[in-house]
Coordinates of C-alpha atoms and ligand atoms in Angstrom, one line a residue:
Chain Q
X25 CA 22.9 -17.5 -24.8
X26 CA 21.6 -20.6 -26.7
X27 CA 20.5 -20.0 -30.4
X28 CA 18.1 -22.8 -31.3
X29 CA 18.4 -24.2 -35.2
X30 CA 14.8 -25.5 -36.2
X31 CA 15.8 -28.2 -38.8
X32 CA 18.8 -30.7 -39.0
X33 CA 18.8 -30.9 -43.1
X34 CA 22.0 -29.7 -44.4
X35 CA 21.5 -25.7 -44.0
X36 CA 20.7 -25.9 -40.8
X37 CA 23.5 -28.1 -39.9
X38 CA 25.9 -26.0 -42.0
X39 CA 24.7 -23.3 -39.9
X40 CA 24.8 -24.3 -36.5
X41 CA 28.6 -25.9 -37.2
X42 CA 29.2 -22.3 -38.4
X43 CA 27.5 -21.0 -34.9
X44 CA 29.6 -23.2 -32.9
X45 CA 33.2 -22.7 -34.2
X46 CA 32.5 -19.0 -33.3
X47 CA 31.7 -20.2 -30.1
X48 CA 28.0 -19.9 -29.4
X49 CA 25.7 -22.4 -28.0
X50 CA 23.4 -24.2 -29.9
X51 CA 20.9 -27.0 -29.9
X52 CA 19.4 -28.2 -33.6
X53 CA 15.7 -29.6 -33.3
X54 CA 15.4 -32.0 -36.4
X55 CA 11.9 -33.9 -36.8
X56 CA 11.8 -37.5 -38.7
X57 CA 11.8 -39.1 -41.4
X58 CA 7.9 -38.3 -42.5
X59 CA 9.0 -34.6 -43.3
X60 CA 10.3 -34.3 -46.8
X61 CA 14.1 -34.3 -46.4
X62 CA 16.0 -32.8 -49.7
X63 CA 19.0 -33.0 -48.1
X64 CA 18.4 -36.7 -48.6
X65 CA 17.8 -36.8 -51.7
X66 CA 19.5 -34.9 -53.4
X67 CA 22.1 -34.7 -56.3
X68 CA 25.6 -33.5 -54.4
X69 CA 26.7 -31.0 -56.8
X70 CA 28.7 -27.9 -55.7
X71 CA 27.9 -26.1 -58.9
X72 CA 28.5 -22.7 -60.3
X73 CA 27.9 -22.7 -63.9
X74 CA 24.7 -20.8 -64.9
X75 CA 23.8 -20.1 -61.2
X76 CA 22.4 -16.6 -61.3
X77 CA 22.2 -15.8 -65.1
X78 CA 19.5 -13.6 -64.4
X79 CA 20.9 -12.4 -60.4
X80 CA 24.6 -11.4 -60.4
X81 CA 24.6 -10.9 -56.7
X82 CA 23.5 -15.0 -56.5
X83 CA 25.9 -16.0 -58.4
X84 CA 28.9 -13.9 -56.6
X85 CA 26.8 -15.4 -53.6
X86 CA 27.1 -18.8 -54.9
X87 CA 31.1 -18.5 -56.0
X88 CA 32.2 -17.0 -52.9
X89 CA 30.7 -20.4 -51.1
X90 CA 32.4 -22.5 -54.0
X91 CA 35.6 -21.1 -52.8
X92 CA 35.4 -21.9 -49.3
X93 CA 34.0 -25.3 -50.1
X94 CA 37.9 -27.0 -50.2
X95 CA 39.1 -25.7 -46.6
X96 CA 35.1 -26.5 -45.6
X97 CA 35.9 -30.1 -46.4
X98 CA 39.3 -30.1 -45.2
X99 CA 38.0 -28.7 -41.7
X100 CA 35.0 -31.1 -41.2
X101 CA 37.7 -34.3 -42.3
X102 CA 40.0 -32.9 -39.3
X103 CA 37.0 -32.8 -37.0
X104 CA 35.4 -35.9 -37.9
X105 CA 36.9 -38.4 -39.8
X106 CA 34.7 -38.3 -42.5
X107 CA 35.9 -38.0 -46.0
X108 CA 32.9 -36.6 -47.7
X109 CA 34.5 -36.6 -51.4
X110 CA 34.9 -33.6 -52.5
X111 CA 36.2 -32.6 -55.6
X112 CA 36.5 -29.9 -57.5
X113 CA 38.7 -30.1 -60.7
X114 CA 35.5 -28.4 -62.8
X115 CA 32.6 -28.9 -64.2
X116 CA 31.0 -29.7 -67.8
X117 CA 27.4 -28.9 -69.0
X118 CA 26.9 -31.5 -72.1
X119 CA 24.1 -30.4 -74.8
X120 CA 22.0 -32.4 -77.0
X121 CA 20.5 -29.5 -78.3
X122 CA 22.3 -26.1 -80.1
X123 CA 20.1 -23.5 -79.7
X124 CA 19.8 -24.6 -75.8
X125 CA 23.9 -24.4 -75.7
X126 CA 23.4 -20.9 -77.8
X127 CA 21.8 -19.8 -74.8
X128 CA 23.2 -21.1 -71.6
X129 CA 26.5 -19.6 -73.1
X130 CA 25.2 -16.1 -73.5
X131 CA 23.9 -16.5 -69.8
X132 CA 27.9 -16.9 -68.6
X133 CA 29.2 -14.6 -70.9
X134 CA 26.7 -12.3 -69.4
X135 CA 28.1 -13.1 -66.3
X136 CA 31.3 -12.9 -67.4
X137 CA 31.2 -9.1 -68.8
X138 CA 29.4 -8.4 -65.5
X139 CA 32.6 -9.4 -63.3
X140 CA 35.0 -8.2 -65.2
X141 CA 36.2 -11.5 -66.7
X142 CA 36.4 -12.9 -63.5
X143 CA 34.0 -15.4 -64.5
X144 CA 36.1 -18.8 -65.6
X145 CA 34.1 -21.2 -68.5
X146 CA 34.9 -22.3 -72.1
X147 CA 32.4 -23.5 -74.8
X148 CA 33.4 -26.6 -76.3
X149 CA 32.0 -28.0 -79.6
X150 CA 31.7 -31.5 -80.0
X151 CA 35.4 -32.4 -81.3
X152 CA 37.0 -30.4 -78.7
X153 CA 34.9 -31.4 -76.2
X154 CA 35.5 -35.5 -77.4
X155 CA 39.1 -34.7 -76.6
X156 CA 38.5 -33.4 -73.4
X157 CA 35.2 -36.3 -72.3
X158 CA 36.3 -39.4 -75.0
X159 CA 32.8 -41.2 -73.7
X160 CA 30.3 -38.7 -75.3
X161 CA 28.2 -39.9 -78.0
X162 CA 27.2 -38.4 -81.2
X163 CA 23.9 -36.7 -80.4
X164 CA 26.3 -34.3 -78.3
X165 CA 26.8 -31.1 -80.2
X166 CA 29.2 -29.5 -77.2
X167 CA 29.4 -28.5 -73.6
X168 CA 30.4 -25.9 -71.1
X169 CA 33.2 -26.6 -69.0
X170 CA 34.0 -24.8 -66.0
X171 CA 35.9 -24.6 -63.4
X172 CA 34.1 -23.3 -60.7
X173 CA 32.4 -26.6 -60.4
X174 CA 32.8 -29.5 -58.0
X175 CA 30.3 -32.5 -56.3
X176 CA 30.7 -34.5 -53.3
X177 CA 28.8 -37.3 -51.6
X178 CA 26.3 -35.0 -49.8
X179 CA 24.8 -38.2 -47.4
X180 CA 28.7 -38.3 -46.1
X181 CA 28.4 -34.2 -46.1
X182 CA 25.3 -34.5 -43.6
X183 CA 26.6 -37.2 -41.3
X184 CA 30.4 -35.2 -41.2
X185 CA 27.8 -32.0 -40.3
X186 CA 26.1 -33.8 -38.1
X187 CA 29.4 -35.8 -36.1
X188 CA 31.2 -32.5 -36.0
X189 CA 28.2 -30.5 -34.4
X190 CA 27.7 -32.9 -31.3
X191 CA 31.4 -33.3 -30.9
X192 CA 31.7 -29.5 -30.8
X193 CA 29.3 -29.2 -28.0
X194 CA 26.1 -28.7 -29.6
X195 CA 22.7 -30.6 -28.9
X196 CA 21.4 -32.5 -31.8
X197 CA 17.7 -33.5 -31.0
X198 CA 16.7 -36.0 -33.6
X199 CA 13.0 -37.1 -33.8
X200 CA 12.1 -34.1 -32.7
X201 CA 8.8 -32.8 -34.4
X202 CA 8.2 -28.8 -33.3
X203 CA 4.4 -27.9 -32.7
X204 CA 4.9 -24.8 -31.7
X205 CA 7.1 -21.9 -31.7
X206 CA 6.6 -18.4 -29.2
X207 CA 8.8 -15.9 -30.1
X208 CA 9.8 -13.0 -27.8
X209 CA 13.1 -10.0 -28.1
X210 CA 15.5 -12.8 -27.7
X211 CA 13.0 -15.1 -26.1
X212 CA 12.1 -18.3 -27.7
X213 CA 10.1 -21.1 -26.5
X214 CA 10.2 -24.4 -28.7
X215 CA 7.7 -26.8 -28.1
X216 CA 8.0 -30.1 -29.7
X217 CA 5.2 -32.7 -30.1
X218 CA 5.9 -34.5 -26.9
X219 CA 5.5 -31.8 -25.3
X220 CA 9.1 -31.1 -24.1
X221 CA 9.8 -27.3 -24.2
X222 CA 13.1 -26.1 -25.3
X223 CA 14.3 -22.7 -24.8
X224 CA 16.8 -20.0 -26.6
X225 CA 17.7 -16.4 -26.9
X226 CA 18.0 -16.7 -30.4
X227 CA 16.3 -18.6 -33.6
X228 CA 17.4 -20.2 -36.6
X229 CA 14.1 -21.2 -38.8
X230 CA 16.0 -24.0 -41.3
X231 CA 13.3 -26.5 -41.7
X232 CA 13.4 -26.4 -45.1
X233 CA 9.4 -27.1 -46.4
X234 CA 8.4 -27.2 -42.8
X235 CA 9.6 -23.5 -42.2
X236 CA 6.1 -22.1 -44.2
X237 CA 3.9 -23.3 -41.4
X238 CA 6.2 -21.3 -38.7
X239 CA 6.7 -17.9 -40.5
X240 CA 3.6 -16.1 -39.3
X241 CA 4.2 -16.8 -36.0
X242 CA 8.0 -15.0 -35.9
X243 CA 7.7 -12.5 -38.4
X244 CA 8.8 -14.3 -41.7
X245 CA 6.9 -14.6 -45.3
X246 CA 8.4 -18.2 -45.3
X247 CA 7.0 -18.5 -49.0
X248 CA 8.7 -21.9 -50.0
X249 CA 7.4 -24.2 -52.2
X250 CA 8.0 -28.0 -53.2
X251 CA 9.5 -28.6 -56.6
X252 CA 9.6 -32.5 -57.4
X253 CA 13.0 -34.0 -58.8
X254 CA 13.6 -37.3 -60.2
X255 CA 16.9 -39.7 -59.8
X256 CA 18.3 -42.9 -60.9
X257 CA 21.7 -44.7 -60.0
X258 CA 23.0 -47.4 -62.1
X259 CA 25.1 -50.1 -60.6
X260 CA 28.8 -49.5 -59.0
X261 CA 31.1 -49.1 -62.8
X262 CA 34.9 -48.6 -63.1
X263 CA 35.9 -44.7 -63.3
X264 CA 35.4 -43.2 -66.3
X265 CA 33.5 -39.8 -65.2
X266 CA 36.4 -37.4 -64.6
X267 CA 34.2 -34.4 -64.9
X268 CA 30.6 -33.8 -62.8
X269 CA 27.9 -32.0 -64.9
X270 CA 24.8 -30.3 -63.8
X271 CA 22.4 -33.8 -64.9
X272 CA 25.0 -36.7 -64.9
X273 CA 27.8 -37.2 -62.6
X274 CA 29.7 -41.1 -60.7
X275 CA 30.3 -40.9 -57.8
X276 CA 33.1 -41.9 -55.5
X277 CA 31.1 -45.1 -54.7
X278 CA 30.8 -45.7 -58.6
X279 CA 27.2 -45.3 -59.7
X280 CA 26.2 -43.1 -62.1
X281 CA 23.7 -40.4 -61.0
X282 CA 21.3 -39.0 -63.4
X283 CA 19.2 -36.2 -63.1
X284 CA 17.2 -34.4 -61.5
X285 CA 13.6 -33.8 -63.3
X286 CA 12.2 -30.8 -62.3
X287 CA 7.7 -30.7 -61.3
X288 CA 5.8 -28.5 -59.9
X289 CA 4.3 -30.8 -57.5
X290 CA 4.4 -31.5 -54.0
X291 CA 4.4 -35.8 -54.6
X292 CA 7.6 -37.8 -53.7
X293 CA 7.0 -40.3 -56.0
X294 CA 8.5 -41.5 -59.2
X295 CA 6.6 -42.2 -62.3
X296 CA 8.3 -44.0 -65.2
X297 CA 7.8 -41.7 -68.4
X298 CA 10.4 -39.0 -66.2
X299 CA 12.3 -41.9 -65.7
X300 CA 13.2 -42.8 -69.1
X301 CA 13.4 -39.3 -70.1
X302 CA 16.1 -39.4 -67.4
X303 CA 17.6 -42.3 -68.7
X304 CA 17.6 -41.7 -72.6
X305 CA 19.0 -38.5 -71.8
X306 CA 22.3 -39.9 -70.3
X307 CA 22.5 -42.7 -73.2
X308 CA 22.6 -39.8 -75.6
X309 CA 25.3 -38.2 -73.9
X310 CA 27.1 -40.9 -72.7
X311 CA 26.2 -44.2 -75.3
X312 CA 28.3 -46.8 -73.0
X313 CA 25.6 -46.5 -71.0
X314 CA 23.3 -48.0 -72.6
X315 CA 23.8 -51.3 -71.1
X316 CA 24.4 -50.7 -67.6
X317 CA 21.4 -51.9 -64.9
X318 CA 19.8 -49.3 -62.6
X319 CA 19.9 -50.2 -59.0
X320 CA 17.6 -47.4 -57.4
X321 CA 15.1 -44.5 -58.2
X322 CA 13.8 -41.9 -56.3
X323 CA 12.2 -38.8 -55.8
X324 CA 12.9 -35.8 -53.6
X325 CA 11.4 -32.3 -52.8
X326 CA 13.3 -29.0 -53.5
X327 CA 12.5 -26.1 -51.5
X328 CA 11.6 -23.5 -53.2
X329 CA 11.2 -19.6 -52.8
X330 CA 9.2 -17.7 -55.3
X331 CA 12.4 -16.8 -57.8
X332 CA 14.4 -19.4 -56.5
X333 CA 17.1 -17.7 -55.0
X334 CA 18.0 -18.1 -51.8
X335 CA 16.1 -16.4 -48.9
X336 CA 18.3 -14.4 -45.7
X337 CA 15.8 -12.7 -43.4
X338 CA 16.0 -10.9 -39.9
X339 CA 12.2 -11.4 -38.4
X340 CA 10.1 -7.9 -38.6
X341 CA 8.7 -8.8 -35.3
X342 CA 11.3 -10.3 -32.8
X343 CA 15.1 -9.6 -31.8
X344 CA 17.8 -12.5 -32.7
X345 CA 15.2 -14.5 -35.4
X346 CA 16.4 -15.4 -38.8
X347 CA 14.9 -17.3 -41.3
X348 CA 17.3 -19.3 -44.1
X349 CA 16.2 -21.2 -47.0
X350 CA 17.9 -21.7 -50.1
X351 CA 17.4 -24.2 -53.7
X352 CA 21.1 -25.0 -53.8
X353 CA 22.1 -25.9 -49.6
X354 CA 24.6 -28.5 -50.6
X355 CA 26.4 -25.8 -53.0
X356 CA 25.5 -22.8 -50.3
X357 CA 26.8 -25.2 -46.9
X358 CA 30.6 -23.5 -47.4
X359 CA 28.9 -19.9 -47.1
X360 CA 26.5 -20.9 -44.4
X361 CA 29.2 -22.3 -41.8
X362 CA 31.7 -19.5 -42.8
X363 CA 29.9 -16.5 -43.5
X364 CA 26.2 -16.8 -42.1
X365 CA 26.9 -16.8 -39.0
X366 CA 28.3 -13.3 -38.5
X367 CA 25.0 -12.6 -39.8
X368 CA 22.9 -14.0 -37.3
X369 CA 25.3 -12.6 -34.7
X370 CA 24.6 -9.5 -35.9
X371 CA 28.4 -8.9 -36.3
X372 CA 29.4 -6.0 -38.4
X373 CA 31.3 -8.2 -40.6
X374 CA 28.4 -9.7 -41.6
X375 CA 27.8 -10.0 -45.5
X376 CA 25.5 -7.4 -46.7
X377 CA 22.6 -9.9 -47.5
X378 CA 19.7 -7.4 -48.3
X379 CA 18.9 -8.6 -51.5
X380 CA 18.0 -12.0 -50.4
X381 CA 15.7 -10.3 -48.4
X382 CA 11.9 -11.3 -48.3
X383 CA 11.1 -7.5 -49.2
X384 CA 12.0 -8.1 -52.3
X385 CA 9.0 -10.4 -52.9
X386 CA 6.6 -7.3 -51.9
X387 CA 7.2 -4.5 -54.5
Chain L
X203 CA 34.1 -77.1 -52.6
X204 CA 30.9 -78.4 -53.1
X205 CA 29.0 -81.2 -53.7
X206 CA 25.4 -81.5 -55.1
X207 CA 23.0 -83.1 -52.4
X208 CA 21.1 -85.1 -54.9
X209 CA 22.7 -87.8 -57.5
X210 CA 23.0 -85.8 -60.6
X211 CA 20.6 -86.3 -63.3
X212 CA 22.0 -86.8 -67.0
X213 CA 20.4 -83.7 -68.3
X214 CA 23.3 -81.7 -68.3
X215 CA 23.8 -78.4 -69.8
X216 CA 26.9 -76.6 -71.4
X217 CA 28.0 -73.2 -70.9
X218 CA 30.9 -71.3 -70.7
X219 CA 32.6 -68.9 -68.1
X220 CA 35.0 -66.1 -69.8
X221 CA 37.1 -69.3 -71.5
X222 CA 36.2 -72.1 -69.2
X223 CA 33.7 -74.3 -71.1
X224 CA 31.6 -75.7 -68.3
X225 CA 28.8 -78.5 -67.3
X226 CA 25.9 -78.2 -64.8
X227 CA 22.7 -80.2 -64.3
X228 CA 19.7 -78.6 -66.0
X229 CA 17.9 -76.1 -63.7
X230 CA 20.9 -75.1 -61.7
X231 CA 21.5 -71.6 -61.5
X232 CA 24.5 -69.8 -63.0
X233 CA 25.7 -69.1 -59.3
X234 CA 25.6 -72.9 -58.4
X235 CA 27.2 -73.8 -61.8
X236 CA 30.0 -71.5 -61.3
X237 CA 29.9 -72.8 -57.7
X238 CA 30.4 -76.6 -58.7
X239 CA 33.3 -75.9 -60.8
X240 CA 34.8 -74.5 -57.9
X241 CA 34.8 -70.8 -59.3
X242 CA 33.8 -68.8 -56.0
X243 CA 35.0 -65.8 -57.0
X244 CA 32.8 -64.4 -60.1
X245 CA 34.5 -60.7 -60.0
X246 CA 36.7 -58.0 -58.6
X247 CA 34.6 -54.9 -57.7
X248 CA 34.9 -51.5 -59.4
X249 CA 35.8 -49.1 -57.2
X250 CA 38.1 -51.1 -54.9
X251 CA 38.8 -54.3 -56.8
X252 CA 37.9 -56.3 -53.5
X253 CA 37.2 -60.3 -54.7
X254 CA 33.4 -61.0 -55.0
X255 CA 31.5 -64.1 -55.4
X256 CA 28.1 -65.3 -53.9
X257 CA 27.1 -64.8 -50.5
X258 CA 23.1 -65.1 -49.8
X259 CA 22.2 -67.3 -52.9
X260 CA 18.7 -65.8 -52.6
X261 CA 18.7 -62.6 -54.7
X262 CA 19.1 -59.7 -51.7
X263 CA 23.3 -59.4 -51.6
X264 CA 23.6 -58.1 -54.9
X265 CA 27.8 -59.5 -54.5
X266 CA 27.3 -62.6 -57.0
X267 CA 26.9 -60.7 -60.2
X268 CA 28.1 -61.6 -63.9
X269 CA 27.8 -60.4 -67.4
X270 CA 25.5 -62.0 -69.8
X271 CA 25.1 -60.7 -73.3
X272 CA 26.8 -57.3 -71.8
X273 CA 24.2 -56.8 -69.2
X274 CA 24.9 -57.5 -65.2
X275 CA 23.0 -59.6 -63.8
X276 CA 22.8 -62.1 -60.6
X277 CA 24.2 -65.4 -61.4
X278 CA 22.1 -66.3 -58.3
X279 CA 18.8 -65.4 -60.0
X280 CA 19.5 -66.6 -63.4
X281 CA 19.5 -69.9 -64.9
X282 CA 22.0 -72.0 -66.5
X283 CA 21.4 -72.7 -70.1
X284 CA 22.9 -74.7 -72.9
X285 CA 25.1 -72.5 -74.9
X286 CA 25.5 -69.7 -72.3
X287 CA 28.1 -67.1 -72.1
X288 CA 28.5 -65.9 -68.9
X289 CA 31.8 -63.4 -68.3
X290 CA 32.8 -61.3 -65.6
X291 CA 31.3 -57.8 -64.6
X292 CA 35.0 -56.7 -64.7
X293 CA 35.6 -58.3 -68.4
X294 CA 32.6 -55.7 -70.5
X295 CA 34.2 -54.5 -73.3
X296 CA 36.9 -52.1 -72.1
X297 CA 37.8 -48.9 -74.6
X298 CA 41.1 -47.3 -74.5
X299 CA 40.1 -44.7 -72.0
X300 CA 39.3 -47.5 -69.5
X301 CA 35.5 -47.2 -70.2
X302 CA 33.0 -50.0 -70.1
Ligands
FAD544 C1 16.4 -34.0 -56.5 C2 17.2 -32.9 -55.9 C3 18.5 -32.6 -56.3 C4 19.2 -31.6 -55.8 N1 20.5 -31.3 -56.2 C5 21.3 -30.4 -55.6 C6 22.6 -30.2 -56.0 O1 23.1 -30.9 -56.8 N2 23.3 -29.2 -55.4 C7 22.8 -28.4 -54.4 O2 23.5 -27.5 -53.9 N3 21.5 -28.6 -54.0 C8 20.7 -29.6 -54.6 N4 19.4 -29.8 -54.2 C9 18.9 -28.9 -53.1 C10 19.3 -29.3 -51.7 O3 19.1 -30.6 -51.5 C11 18.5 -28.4 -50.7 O4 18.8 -27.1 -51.0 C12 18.9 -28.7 -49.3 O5 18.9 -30.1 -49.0 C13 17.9 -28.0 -48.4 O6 18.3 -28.3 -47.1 P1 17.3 -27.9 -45.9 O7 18.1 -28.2 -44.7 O8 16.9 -26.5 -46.1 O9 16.0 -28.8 -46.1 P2 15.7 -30.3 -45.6 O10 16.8 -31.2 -46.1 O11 14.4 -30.6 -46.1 O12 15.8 -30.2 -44.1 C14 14.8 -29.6 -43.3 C15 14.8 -30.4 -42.0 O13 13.8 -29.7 -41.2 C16 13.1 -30.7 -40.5 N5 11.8 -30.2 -40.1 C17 10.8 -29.8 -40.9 N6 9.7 -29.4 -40.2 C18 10.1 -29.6 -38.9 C19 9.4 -29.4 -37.7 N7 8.1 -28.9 -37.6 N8 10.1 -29.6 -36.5 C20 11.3 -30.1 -36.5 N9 12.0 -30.3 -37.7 C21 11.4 -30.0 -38.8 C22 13.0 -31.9 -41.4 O14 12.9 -33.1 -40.6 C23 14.4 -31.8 -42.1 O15 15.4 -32.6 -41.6 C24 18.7 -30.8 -54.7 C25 17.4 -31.1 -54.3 C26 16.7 -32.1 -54.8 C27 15.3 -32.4 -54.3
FES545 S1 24.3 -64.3 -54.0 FE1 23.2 -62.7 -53.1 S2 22.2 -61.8 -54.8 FE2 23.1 -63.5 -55.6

């Protein structure tokens, strides 16, 4: 029983480490560095705050992985090595603008009548919040802190996913462009664009914007779509970032990340107007910034389903095909190792996932 | 440490290092300056506080930077000028909270 992952990004690494601490077999077929690669490029946040406004079940979804994310780290440190900086001692959301704090807050306090109060976040106004993040400037007229949120280094994340699959006994094929996929009850023939052939009983379609083109041939929808963000790093500065927010955070190797834009367009590149919109941003919220260099921008493709949310589907045509996609896979990776993969294994203690259905795109 | 390969012209320019008031021939860099007064360190880096000073002297390591006028830059890249104040990365104006 071998159950083939299609895409080595960080869902369907999360995944197959899932599969393999259960014990299955699994081999991970992960093209090259021409396919566009979010898990590359992306902003590292494990973030809770706001995820869902409008979807209760995402955001339960989304907290249930937050709170697997510490013994998820813990367990991939003991396997590998790899310290992938976690931390999670909360989040804060800063706000140049009141009306757009105004609303974010009635979002979570939406979400905090739905669960019962079990739904931790504070609004801050600016005094309070000064107390709490000295740095902010004055344009800053408060924040949301919570503390569901968290961030970690999500290129150490992929390599510590990646280390800890191969020395658990699964086959990592890098370089590995599939052509084609032919799809049987618990049948599956892989060919890749050497023409190697690479066989499973069961499927895991995780290739992120590359899974559209191989939907119609198992039995999926596959309706992703790229949505273009924007980054910038400044140089390596002393700690003064306790908190992570949704747009601004340091990370452990000292740069300040800022970001992401968010375009409705398929191009990788950066263009400089986003770029300072990016920048004059963070100076607002945090003025000390002002004269620190940038060392490095990018851009980077999200993959998108139609609403956003993630998408968990069984293939309509096929026995032991699933297709996973979601906006948030660095967020998501705890739930995907722990709790997906009772799901594919069609285990009845598998999370009832119907709602991220692809039925739901069809009424 | 070192020594200039040519005879040194008269043109010489002041500057100073954090407190250090300092001479280099016209048309050195800030790195060679700093160099020739036997200052090979130019900082502690942020994270770890490792020691730091020039390695590549052409612009790609990134390791030889200083603060001028509150703005890193490589000393490597930049040149020396009359009246120069050239600090460490690590000196910026530190606030209470330990912010740059
Ligand atoms: C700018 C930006 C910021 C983000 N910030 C965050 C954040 O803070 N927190 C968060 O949780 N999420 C964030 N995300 C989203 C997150 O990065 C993605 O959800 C996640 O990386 C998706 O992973 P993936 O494995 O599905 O896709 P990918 O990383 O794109 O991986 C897909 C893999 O499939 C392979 N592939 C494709 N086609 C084929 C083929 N035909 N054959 C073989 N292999 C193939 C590719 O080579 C690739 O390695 C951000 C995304 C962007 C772009
Ligand atoms: S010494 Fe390498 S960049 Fe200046």
């Amino acid at each position: 029983m071998t159950t083939l992952v299609i895409g080595g990004g960080v869902v369907g690494l999360s995944v197959a480490y899932g599969l393999l601490k259960q014990g299955a077999q699994v081999t991970v077929i992960d093209g090259s560095d021409t396919d566009a690669r979010a898990s590359r490029g992306n902003f590292g946040l494990v973030w809770i705050q706001g995820k869902g406004a409008k979807a209760p079940h995402y955001a339960a979804w989304s907290r249930s992985s937050a709170k697997l994310w510490q013994g998820f780290a813990k367990d991939l440190k003991e396997a590998t090595g790899i310290d992938i900086a976690f931390s999670q001692i909360g989040g804060v959301e800063y706000f140049t603008d009141a009306d757009a704090l105004a609303q974010d807050a009635a979002g979570l306090q939406g979400l905090q009548d739905h669960f019962d109060g079990d739904y931790p976040f504070e609004v801050l106004e600016h005094s309070r919040l000064k107390q709490l993040v000295p740095e902010i400037g004055p344009k800053v007229v408060g924040g949301i802190h919570s503390p569901m949120d968290g961030h970690v280094n999500p290129l150490l994340l992929l390599r510590a996913l990646s280390v800890a699959v191969q020395q658990m006994g699964g086959r990592l094929q890098t370089g590995a462009k599939v052509t084609e996929i032919a799809g049987g009850d618990r049948a599956y023939t892989v060919t890749l664009e050497t023409g190697e052939r690479i066989e499973g009983n069961a499927l895991v379609l995780a290739a992120g914007l590359g899974s559209a083109e191989y939907g119609a041939d198992l039995g999926f929808d596959a309706p992703v779509r790229p949505q273009q963000g924007q980054v910038l790093i400044t140089e390596k500065l002393p700690f003064f970032l306790k908190y992570p927010s949704g747009r601004i955070r340091q990370v452990n190797e000292g740069g300040v990340q800022i970001g992401a834009s968010k375009a409705e367009t398929g191009a990788d590149s950066t263009d400089l107007p986003t770029l300072q919109d990016l920048a004059r941003y963070a100076v607002d919220v945090f003025p000390l910034l002002e004269h620190v260099q940038l060392v490095r921008s990018w851009a980077a493709l999200r993959v998108m389903s139609p609403d956003g949310l993630p998408i968990y589907q069984r293939s309509t045509k096929f026995a032991g095909a699933h297709f996973v996609t979601c906006h948030s896979g660095i967020t998501l990776a705890a739930a995907h190792a722990g709790l997906l993969p009772d799901w594919i294994q069609d285990r009845n203690t598998a999370p009832d996932l119907s709602l991220f259905s692809e039925s739901r795109f069809n009424v | 440490m070192f020594d200039p390969l040519e005879p040194q012209g008269t043109n010489q320019v002041q500057f100073q290092f954090e407190d250090r008031q300092l001479s280099a021939p016209q048309g050195a860099t800030v790195a060679s300056a700093l160099l020739g007064a036997g200052i090979t360190a130019f900082r502690d880096t942020p994270v770890s506080g490792a020691a730091r000073g020039p390695f590549c002297l052409m612009g790609a390591c990134y390791d030889c930077l200083v603060s001028i006028n509150g703005v890193t830059v490589q000393a490597c890249m930049t040149p020396v000028q009359d009246g120069l104040q050239v600090k460490r990365v690590g000196s910026r104006q530190v606030d209470s909270e330990g912010a740059v």
